Short mmCIF file of C-alpha atoms in Angstrom, two decimals:
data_model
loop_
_atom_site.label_atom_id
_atom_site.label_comp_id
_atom_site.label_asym_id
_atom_site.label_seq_id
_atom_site.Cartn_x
_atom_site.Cartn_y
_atom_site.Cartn_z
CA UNK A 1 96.36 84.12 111.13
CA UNK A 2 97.32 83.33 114.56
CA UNK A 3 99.16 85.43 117.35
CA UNK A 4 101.21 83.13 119.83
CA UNK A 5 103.29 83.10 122.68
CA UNK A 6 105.77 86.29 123.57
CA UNK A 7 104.36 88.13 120.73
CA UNK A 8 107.56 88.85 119.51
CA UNK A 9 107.19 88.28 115.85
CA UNK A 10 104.56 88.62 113.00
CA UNK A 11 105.22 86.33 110.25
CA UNK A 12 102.81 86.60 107.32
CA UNK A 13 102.48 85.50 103.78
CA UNK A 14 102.90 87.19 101.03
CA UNK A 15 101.35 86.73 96.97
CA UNK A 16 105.01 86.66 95.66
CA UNK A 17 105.14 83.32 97.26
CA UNK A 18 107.13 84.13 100.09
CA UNK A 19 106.90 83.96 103.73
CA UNK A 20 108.20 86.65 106.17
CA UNK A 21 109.38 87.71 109.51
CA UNK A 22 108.94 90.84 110.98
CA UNK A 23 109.32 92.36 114.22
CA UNK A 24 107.16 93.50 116.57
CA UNK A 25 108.93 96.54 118.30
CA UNK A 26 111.49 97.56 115.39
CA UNK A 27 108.79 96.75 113.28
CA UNK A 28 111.57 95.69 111.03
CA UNK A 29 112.19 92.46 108.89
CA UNK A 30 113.77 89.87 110.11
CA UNK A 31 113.55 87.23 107.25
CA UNK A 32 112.01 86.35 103.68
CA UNK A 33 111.70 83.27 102.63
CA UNK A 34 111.89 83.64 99.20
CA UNK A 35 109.66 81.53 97.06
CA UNK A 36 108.30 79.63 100.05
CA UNK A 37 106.15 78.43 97.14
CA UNK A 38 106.09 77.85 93.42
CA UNK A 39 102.32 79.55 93.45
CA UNK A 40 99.60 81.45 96.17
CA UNK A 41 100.05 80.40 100.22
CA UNK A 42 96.41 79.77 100.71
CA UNK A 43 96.56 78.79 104.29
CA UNK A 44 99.45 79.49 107.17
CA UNK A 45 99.71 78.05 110.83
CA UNK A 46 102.52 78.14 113.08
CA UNK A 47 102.50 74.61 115.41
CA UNK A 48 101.62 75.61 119.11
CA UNK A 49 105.35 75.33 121.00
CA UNK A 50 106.01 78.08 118.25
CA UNK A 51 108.87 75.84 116.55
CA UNK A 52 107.25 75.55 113.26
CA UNK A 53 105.34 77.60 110.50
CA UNK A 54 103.10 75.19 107.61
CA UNK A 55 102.29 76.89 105.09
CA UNK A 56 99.62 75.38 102.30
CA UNK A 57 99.51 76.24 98.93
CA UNK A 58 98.11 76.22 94.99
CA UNK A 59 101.50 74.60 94.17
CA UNK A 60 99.57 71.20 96.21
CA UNK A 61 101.95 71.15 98.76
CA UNK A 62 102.55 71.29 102.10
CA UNK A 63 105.66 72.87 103.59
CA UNK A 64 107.51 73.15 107.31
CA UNK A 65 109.45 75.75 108.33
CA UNK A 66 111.79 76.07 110.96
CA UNK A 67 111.55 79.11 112.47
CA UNK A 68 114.75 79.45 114.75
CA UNK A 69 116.97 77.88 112.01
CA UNK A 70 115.19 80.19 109.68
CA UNK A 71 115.15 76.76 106.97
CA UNK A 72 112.68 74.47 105.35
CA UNK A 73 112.34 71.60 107.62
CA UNK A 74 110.26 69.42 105.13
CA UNK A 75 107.96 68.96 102.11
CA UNK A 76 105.28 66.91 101.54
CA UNK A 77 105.10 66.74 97.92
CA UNK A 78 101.66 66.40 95.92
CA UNK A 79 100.22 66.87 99.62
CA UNK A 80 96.82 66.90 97.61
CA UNK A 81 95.54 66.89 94.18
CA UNK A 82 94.12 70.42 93.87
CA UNK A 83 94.78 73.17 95.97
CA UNK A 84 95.14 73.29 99.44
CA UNK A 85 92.47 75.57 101.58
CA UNK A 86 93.13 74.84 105.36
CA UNK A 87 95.52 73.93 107.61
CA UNK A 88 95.49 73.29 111.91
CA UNK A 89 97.23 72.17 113.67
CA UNK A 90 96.85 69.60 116.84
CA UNK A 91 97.97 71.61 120.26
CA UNK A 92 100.83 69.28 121.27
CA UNK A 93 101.98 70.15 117.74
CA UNK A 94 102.51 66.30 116.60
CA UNK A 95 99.77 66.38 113.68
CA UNK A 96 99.05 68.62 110.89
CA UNK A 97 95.37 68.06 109.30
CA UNK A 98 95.26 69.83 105.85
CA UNK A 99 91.49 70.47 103.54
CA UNK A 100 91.38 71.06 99.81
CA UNK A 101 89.84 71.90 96.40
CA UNK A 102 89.84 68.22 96.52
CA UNK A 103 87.48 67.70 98.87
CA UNK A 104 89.40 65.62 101.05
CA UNK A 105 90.97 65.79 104.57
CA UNK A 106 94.32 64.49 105.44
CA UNK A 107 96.56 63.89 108.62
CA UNK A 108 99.84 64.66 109.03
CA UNK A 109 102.64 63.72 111.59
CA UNK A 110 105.14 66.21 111.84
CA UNK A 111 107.75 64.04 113.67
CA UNK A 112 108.14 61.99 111.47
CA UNK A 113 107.35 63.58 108.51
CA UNK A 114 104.44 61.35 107.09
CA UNK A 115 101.52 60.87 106.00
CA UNK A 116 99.00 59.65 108.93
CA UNK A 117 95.89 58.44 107.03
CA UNK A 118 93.13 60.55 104.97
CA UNK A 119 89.28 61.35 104.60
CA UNK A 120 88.83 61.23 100.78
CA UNK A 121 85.75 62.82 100.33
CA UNK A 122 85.09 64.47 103.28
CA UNK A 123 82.92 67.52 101.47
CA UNK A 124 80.79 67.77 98.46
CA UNK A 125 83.11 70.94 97.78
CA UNK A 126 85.99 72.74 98.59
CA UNK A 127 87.00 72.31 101.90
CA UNK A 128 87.56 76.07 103.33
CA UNK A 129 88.23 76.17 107.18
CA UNK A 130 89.48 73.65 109.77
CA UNK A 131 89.32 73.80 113.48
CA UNK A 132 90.82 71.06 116.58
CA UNK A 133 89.60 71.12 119.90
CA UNK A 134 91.70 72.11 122.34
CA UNK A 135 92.18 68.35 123.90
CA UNK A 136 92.46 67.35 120.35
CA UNK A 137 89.81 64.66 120.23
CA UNK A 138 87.61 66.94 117.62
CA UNK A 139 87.96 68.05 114.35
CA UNK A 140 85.55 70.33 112.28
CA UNK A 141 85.29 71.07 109.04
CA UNK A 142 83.22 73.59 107.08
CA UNK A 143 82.69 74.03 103.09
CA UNK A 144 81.47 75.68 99.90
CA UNK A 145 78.72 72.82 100.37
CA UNK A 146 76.94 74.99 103.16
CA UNK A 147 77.80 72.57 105.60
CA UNK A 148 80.10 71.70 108.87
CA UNK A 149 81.35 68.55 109.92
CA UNK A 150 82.06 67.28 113.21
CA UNK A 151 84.79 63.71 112.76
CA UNK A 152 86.40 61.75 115.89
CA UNK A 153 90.34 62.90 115.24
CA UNK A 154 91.52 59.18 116.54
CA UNK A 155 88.98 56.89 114.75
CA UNK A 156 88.60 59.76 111.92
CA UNK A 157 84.93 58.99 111.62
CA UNK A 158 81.92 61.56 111.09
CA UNK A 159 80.00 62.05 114.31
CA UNK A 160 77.99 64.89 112.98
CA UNK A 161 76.81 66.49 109.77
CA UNK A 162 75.80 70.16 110.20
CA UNK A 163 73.55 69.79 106.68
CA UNK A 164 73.17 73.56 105.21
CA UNK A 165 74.26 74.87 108.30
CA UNK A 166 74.17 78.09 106.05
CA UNK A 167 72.30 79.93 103.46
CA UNK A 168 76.25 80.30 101.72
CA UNK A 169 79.36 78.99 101.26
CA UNK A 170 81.30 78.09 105.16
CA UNK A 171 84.30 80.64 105.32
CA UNK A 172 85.28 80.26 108.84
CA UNK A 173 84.98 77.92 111.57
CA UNK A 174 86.42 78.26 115.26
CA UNK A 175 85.80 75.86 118.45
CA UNK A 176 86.16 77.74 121.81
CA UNK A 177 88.62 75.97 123.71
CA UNK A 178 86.16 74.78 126.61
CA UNK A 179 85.09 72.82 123.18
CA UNK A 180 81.09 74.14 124.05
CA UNK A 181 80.33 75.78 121.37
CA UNK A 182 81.19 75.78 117.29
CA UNK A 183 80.76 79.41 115.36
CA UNK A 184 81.09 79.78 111.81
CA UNK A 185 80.97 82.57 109.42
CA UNK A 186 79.61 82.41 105.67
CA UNK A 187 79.08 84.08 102.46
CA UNK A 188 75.29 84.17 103.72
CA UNK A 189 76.99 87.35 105.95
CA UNK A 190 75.82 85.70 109.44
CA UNK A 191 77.31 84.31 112.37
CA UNK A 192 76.53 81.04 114.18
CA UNK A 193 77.00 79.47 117.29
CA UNK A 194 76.76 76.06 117.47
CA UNK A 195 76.53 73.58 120.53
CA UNK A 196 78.91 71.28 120.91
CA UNK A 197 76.92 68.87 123.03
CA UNK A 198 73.23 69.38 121.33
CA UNK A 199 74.61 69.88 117.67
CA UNK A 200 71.95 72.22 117.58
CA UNK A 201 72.12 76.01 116.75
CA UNK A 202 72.20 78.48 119.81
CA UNK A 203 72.12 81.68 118.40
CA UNK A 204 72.78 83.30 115.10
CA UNK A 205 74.13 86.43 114.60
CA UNK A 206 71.98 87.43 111.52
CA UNK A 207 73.39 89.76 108.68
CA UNK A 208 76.44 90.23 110.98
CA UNK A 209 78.53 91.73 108.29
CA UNK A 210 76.91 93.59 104.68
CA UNK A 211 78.77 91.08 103.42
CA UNK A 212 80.77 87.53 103.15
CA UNK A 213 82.13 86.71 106.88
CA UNK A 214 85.79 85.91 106.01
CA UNK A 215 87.39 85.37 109.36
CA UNK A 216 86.94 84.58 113.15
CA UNK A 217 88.73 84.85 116.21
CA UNK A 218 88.08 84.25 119.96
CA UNK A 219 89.88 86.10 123.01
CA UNK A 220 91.83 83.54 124.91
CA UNK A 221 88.75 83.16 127.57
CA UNK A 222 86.13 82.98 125.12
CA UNK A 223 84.36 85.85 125.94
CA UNK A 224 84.15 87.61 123.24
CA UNK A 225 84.64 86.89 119.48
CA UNK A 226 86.15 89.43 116.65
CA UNK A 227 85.19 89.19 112.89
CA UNK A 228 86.78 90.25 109.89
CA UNK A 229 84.80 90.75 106.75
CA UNK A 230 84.65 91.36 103.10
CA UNK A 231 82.71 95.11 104.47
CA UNK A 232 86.27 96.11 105.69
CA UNK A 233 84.76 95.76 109.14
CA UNK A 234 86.22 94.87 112.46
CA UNK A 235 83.14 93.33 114.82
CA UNK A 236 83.56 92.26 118.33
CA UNK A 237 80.89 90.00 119.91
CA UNK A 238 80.07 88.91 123.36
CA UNK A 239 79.30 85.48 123.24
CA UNK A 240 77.77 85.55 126.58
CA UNK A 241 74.97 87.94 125.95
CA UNK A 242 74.71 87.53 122.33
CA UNK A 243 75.34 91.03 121.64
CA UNK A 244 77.75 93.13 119.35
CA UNK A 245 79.47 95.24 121.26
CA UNK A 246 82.49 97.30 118.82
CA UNK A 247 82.80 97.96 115.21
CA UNK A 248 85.50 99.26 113.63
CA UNK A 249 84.44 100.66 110.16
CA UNK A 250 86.51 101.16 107.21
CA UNK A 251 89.60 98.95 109.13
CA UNK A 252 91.14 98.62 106.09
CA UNK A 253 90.76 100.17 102.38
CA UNK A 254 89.84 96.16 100.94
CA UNK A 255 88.24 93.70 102.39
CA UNK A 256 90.21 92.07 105.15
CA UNK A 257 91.02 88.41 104.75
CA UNK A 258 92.27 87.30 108.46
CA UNK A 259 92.06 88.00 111.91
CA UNK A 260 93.84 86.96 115.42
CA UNK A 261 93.75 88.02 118.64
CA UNK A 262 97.17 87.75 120.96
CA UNK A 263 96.87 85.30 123.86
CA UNK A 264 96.92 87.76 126.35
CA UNK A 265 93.77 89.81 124.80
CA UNK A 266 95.95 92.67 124.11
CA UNK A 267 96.64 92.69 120.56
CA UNK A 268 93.98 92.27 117.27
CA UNK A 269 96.17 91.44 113.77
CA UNK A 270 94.12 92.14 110.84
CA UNK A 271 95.53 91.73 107.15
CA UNK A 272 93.43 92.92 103.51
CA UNK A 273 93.55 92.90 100.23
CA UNK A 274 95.36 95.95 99.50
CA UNK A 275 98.31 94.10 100.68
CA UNK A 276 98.52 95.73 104.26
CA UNK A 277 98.51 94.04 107.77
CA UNK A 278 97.33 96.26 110.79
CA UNK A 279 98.05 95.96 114.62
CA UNK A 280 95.57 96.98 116.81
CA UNK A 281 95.29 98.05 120.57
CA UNK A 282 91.96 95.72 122.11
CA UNK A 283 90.69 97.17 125.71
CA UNK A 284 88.11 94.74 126.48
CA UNK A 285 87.72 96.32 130.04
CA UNK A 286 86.77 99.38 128.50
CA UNK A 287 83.86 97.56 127.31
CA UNK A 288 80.30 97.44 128.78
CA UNK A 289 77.04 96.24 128.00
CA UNK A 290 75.02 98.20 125.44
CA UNK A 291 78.14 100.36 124.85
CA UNK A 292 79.56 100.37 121.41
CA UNK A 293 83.34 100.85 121.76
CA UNK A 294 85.94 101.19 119.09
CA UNK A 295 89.32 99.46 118.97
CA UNK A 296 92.16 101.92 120.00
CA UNK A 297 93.86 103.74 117.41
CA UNK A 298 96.38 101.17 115.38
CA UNK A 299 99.55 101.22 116.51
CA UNK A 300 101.59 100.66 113.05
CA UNK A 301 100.73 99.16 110.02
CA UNK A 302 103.18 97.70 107.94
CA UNK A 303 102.14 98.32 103.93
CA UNK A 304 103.20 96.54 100.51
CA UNK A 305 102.62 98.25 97.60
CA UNK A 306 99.19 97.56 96.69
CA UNK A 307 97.70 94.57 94.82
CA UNK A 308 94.69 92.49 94.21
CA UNK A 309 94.97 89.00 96.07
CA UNK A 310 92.69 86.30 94.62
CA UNK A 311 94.34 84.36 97.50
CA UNK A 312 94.41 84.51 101.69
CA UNK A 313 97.28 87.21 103.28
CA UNK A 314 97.84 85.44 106.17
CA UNK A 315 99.68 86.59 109.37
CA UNK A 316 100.77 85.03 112.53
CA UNK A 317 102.26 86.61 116.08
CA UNK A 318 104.43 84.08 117.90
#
């Protein structure tokens, strides 16, 4: 999930394999793309200058989709061998990097719709989140092997193994975008900040959730952080002090699989299980130390009929 730009749309997708459109004001539908894949959409990023959505899948592909012209741009068949987990994206929006069940990393250039080079066994296990630094000379990695990875995104070399970096399997991983810290969330339910420069842990936000930390997000000035987690709880963070400062219980009626925050703080996306995505109204200058405040009441929520998802609902705002 990520929230871009004039916030005008949400696109999110969907486990009948397609990828939609909707509006933020009607709150209305503006496109399917039916059978955007043959099986689950596992991961879903839309490039920074908001021209593209790349969506990863079980089917082992890899798919661009152009969002004015409302088309499939491109394919890149057999993308991997086994499923693919995680997508980012580079923030000039020329390279796609892409982990799987395969255990291995690979680089993508969207102009010209090739193949850049790979990382064949980056991780002992599945690979399960990505994040790129903001000047896009970073790239981390986390997986069901416990740990993080740190590579060079030119050379595409390891400068830094995180070994059991947690107790569980690596869920999430986020850099902020003064690329000083590295937090990840795990099935071990805790938080953990990570300096960039050191390698060394700064703080850990011990049993953050009751349960597996599925998703993080920062606010644009890396202030504060919002999780999302198997508990069906909300949790906003303040990095600074190293404090939680707002829960939202029982967000959703499942356990909620993605998060994202819009760039101008305003707005917190959450999607779940039950097949439901929720908007949410985020005052963080309501918020003061040692206060617990809640997020606002939700402003709509746009519901499916409901279903088990073995896979990731994931939603965007561009």
């Amino acid at each position: 999930m990520c929230i871009r730009d004039s916030n005008k749309y949400i696109i999110s997708a969907e486990d009948d394999y397609s990828i939609k459109i909707w509006d933020l004001q009607s709150k209305n539908l503006v496109h399917t793309f039916e059978k955007a894949h043959s099986y689950w959409i596992r991961a879903l990023k839309v490039t920074p200058d908001s021209k593209y959505i790349v969506s990863g899948s079980n089917d082992k592909t890899i798919k661009i989709w152009d969002i004015e012209g409302k088309k499939l741009e491109h394919t890149f068949n057999d993308a991997h061998r086994e499923y693919i987990y995680a997508l980012a994206i580079t923030s000039d929006s020329k390279q796609i990097v892409s982990g799987s069940m395969d255990f291995s990393i690979k680089f993508w250039d969207i102009q010209n719709k090739s193949k850049i080079t790979e990382i064949e066994k980056a991780h002992d296990d599945i690979i399960t989140s990505l994040a790129i630094s903001s000047d896009n000379k970073y790239l981390v990695s986390g997986s069901l092997d416990l740990s993080l990875k740190l590579w060079d995104m030119e050379s595409k070399q390891q400068l830094h193994h995180f070994q059991n970096a947690h107790n569980g399997w690596v869920r999430s991983v986020i850099i902020t975008s003064d690329t000083k810290f590295i937090i990840s969330g795990s099935q071990d339910k805790c938080i953990k900040i990570w300096s960039f420069e050191s390698k060394q842990l700064v703080h850990a936000f011990e049993g953050a959730h009751k349960d597996l930390v599925l998703a993080l997000a920062l606010t644009a000035d890396n202030k504060y952080l919002i999780s999302a987690s198997i508990d069906k709880t909300i949790k906003i963070w303040d990095i600074q002090n190293k404090q939680l400062v707002s829960t939202q219980e029982n967000a959703h009626d499942d356990k909620i699989l993605s998060v994202s925050i819009s760039q101008d703080n305003k707005y917190v996306v959450t999607s779940s299980a039950e097949g439901s995505f929720k908007l949410w109204s985020l005052n963080l200058s309501q918020i003061t130390p040692n206060q617990q405040q809640k997020l606002q009441q939700m402003l709509f929520e746009l519901e499916e009929q409901e279903k088990e998802l073995d896979t990731l609902l994931e939603l965007m705002m561009i």
